[in-house]
Backbone as JSON, one array per atom type, in Angstrom:
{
  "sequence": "XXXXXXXXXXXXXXXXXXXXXXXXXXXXXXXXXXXXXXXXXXXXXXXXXXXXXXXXXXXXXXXXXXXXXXXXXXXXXXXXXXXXXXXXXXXXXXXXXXXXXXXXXXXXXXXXXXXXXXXXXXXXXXXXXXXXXXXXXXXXXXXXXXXXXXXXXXXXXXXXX",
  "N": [[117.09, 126.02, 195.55], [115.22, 123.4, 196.52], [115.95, 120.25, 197.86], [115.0, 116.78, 198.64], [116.06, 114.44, 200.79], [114.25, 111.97, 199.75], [113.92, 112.17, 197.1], [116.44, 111.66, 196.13], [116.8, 108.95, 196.69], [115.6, 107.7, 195.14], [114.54, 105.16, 192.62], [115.07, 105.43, 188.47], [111.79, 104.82, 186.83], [110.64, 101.59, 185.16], [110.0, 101.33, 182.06], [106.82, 100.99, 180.97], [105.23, 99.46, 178.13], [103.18, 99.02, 175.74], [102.03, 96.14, 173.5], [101.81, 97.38, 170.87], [102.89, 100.05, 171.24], [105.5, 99.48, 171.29], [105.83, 97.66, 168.92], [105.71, 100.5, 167.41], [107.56, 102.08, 168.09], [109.77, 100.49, 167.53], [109.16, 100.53, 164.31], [109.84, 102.75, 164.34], [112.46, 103.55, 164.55], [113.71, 101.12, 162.97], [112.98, 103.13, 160.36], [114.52, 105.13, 160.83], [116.78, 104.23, 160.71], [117.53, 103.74, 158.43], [115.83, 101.23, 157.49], [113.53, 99.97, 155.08], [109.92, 99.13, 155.76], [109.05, 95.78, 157.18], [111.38, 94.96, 156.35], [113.7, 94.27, 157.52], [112.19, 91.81, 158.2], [112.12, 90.1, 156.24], [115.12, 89.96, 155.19], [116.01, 89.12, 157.28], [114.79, 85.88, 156.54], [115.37, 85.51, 154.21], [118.58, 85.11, 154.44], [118.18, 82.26, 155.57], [117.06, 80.79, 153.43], [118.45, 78.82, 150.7], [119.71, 78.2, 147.88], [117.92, 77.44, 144.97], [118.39, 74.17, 143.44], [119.61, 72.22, 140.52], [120.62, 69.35, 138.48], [122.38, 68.95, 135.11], [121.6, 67.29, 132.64], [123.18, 65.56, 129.77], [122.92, 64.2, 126.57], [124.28, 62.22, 124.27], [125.47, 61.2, 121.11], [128.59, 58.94, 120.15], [130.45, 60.65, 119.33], [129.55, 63.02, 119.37], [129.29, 66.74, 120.19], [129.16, 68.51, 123.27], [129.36, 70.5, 124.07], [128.16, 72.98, 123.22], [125.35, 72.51, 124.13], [125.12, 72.16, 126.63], [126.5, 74.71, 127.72], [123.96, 76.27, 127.15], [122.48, 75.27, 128.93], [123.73, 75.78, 131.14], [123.16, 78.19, 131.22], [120.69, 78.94, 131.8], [120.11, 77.49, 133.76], [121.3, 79.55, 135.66], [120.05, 81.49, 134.69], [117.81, 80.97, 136.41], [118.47, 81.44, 138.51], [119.07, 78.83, 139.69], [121.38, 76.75, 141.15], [123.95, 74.5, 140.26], [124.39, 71.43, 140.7], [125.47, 68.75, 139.75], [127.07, 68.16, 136.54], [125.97, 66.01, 134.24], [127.58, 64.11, 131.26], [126.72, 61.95, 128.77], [127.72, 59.51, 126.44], [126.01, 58.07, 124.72], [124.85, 57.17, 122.6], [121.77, 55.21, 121.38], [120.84, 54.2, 123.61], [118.02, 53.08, 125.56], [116.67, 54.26, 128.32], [116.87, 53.1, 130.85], [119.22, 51.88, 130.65], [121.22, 53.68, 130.97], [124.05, 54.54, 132.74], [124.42, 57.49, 133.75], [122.1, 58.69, 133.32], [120.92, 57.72, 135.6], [122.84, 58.47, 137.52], [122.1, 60.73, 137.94], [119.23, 60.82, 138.35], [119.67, 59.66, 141.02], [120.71, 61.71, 142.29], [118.65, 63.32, 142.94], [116.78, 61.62, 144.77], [118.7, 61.78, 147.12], [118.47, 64.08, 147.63], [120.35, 66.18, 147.09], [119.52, 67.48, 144.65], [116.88, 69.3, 143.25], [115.23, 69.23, 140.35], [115.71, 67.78, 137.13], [117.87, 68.96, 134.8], [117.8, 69.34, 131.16], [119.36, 69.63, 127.71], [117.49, 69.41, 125.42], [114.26, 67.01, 124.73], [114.8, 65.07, 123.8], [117.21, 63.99, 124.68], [116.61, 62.59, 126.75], [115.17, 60.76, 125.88], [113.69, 59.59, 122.72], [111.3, 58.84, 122.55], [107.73, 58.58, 123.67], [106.55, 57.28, 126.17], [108.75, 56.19, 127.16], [110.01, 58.83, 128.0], [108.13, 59.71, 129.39], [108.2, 57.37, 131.29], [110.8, 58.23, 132.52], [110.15, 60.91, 133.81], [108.07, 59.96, 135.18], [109.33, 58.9, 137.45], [111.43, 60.34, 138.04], [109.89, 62.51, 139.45], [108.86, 61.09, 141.52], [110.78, 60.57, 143.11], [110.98, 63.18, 143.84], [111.84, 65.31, 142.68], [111.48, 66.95, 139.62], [111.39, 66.61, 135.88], [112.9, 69.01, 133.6], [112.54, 70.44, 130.78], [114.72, 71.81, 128.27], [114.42, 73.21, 125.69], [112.21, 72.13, 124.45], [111.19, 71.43, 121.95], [112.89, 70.56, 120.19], [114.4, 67.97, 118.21], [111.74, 66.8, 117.84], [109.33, 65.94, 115.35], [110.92, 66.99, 113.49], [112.11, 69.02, 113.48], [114.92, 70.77, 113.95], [118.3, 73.11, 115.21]],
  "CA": [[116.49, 124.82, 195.09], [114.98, 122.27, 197.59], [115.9, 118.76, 197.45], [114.81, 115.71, 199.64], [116.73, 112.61, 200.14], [114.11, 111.12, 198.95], [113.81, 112.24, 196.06], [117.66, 111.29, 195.66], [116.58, 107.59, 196.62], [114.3, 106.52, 193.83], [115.27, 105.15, 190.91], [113.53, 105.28, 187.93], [110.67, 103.9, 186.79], [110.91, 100.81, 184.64], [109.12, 101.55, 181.39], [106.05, 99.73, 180.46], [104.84, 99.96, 176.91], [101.92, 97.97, 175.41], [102.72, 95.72, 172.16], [101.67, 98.64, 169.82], [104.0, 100.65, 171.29], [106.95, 98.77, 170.97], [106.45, 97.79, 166.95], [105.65, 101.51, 166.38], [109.26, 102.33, 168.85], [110.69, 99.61, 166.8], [109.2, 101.17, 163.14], [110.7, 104.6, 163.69], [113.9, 102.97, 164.9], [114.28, 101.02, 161.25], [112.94, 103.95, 159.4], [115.81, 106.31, 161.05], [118.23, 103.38, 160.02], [116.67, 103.29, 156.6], [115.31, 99.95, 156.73], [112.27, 99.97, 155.24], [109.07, 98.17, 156.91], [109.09, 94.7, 156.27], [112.67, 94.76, 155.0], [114.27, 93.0, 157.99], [111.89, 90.08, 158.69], [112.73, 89.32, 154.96], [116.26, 90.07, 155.0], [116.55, 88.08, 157.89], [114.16, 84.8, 155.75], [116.35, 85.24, 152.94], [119.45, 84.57, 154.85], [117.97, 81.31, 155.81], [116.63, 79.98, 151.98], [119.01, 78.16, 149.78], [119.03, 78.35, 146.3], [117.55, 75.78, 143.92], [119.51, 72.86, 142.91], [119.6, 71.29, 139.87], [121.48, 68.74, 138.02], [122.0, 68.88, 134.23], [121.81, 65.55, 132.2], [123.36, 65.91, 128.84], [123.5, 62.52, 125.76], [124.48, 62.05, 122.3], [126.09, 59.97, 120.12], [129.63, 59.15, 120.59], [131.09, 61.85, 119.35], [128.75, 64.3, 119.74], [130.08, 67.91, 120.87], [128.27, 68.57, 124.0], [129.66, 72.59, 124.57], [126.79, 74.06, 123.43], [123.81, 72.52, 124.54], [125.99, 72.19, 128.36], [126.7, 75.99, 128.16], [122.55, 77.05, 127.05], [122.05, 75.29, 130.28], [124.02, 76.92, 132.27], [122.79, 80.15, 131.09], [119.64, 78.88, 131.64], [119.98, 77.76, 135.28], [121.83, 80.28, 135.93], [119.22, 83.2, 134.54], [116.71, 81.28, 137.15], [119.21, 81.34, 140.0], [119.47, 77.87, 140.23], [122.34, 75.96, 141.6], [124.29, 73.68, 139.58], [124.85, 70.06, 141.52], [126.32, 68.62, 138.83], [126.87, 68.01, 135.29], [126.11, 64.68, 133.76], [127.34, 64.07, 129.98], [126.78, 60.71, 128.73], [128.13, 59.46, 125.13], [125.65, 56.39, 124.8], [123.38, 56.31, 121.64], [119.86, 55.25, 121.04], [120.12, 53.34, 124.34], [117.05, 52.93, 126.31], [116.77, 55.43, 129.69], [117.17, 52.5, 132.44], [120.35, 51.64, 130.55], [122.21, 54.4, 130.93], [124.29, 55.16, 134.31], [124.48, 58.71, 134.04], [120.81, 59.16, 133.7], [120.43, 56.62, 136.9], [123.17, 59.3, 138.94], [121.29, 62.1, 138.14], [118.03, 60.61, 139.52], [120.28, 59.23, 142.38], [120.85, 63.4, 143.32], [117.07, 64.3, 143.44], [116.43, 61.01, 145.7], [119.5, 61.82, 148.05], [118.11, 65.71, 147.96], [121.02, 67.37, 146.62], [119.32, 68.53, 144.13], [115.21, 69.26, 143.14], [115.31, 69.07, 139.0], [117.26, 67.55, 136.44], [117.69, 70.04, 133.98], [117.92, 68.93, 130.04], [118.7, 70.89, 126.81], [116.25, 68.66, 124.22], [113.89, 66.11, 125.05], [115.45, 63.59, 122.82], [118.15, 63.2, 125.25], [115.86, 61.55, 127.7], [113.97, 59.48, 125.1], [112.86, 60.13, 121.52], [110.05, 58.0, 122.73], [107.29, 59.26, 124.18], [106.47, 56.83, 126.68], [110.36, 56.23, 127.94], [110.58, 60.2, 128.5], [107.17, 59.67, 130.7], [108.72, 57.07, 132.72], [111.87, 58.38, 133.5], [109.55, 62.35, 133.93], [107.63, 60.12, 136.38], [110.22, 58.24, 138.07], [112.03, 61.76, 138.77], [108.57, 62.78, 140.58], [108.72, 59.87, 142.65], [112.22, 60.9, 143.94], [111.22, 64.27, 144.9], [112.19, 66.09, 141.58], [110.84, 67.5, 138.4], [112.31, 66.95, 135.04], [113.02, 70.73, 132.88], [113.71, 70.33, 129.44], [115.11, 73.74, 128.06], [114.05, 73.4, 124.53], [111.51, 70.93, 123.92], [110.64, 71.18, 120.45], [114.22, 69.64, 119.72], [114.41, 66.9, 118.02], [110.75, 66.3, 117.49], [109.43, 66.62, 114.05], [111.71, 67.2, 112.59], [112.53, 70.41, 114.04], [116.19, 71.24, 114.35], [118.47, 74.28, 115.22]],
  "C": [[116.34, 123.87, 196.28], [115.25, 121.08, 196.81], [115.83, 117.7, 198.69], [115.48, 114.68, 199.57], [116.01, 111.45, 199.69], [113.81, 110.81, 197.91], [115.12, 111.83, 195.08], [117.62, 109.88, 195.69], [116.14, 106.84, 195.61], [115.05, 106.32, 192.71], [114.44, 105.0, 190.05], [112.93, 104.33, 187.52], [110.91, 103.18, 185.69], [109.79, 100.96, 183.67], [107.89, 100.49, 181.04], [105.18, 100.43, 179.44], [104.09, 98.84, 176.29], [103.1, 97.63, 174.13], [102.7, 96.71, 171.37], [102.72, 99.72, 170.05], [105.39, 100.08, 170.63], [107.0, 98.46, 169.52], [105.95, 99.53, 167.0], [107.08, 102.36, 166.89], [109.8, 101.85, 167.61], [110.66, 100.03, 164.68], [109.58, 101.93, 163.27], [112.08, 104.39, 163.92], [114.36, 102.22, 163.45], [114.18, 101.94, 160.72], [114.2, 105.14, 159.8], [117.17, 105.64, 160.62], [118.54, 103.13, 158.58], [116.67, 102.16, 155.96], [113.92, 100.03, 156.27], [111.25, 98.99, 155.94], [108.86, 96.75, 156.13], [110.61, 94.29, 156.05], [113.3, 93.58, 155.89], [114.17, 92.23, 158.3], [112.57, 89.28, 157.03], [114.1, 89.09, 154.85], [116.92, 88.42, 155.95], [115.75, 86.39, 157.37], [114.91, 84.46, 154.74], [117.49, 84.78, 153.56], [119.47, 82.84, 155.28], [117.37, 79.93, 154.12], [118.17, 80.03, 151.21], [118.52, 78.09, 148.3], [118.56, 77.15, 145.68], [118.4, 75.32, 143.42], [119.44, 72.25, 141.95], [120.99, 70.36, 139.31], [121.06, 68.61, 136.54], [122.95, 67.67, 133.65], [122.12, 66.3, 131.06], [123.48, 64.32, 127.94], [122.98, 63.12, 124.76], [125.22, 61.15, 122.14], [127.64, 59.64, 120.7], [130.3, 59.72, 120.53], [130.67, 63.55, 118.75], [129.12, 65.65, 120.56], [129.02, 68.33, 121.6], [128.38, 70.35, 124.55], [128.62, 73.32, 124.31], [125.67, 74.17, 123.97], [124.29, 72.5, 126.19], [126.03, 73.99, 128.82], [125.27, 76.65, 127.99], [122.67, 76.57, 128.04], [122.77, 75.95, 131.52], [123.76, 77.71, 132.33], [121.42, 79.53, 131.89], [119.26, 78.72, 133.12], [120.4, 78.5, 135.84], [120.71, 82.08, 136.0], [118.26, 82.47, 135.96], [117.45, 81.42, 138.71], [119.34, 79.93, 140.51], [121.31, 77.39, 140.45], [122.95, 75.01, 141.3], [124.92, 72.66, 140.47], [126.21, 69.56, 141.06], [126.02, 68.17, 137.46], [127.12, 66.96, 134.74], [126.39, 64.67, 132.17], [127.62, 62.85, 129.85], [126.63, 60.57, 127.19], [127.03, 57.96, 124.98], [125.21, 55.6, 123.37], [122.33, 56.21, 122.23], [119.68, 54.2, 122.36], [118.89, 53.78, 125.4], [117.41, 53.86, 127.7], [117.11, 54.57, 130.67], [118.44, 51.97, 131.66], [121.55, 52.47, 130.49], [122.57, 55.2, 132.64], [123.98, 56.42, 134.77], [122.92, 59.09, 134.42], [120.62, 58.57, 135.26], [120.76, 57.43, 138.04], [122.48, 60.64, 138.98], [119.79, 61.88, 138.62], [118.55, 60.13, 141.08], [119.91, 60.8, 142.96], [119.68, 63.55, 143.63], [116.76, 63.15, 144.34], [117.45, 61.17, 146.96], [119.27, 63.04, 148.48], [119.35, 66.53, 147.83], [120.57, 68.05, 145.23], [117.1, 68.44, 143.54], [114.38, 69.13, 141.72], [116.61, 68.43, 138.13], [116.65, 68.08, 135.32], [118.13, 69.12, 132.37], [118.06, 69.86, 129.23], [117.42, 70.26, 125.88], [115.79, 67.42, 125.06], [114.13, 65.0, 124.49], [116.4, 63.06, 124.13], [117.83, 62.7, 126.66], [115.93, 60.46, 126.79], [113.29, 60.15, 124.25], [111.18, 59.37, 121.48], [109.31, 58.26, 124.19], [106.49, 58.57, 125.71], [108.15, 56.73, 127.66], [110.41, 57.41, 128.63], [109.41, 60.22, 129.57], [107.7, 58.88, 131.96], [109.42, 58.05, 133.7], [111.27, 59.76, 134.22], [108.94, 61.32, 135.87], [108.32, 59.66, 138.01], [111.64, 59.33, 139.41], [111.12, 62.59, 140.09], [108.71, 62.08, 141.76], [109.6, 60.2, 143.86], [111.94, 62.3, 144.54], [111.35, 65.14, 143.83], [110.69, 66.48, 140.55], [112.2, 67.45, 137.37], [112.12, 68.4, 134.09], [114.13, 70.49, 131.44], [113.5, 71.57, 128.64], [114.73, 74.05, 126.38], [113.34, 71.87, 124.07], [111.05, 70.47, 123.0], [111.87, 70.29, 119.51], [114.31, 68.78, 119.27], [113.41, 65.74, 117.77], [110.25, 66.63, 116.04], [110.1, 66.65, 113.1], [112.87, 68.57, 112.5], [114.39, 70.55, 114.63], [116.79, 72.62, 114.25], [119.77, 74.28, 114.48]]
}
């Protein structure tokens, strides 16, 4: 076997590979890892999104049992993957929407951005009045939110469950 020293000198050659090369290097390199294509720009997008936030408002009377319509909503944010802030229950009566605190801290959260909805089970417990439940709907807008009421036929009508 012949060998030259200078063939012992060289070192090698420093690859150069167009862009196309390199993602179709880089696709057979996930597919041997069994990521599929696509999988890890998402994987790595998802790691960066936060879940949705809401806050659920709850009112009745004064001694109104609030366990059930508190626990549909949790199911309820819960089936969409939202994120429970926190849970407002407020014993007030037939008072008016700008008189009641609780409603006031649960629009506080969607203007401070901890959270992006305030979740409701019936639209009564905004406002059996259909103007009041527009304010406070648009007043939530204003802040950044959306109000989500989980059974809206509630309490209209006549309609009960």
């Amino acid at each position: 076997m012949v060998s030259s020293e200078r063939d012992q000198r060289q070192e090698p050659r420093a690859a150069r590979r167009s862009e196309g090369d390199v993602r179709r290097r880089q696709a057979l390199a996930d597919a041997a890892a069994g990521v599929a294509p696509g999988e890890a720009d998402v994987r790595d997008e998802a790691a960066r999104i936060e879940r949705f936030r809401c806050v659920i408002y709850l009112s009745g009377a004064a001694g109104t049992d609030m366990a059930a319509p508190r626990e549909e909503c949790v199911a309820y944010a819960e089936a969409f993957g939202w994120e429970i802030t926190e849970v407002v229950e407020e014993r007030v009566g037939l008072l008016p929407p700008q008189g009641r605190a609780g409603l006031g801290r649960a629009v506080e959260g969607i203007e401070r951005g901890e959270a992006g909805a305030v979740l409701t089970a019936w639209r009564s417990m905004i406002s059996p009045v259909p103007q009041e439940y527009d304010e406070v709907a648009r007043e939530i807008e204003r802040a950044g939110g959306f109000l989500h009421v989980k059974d809206a036929v509630r309490g209209r009508r006549g309609v009960a469950r």
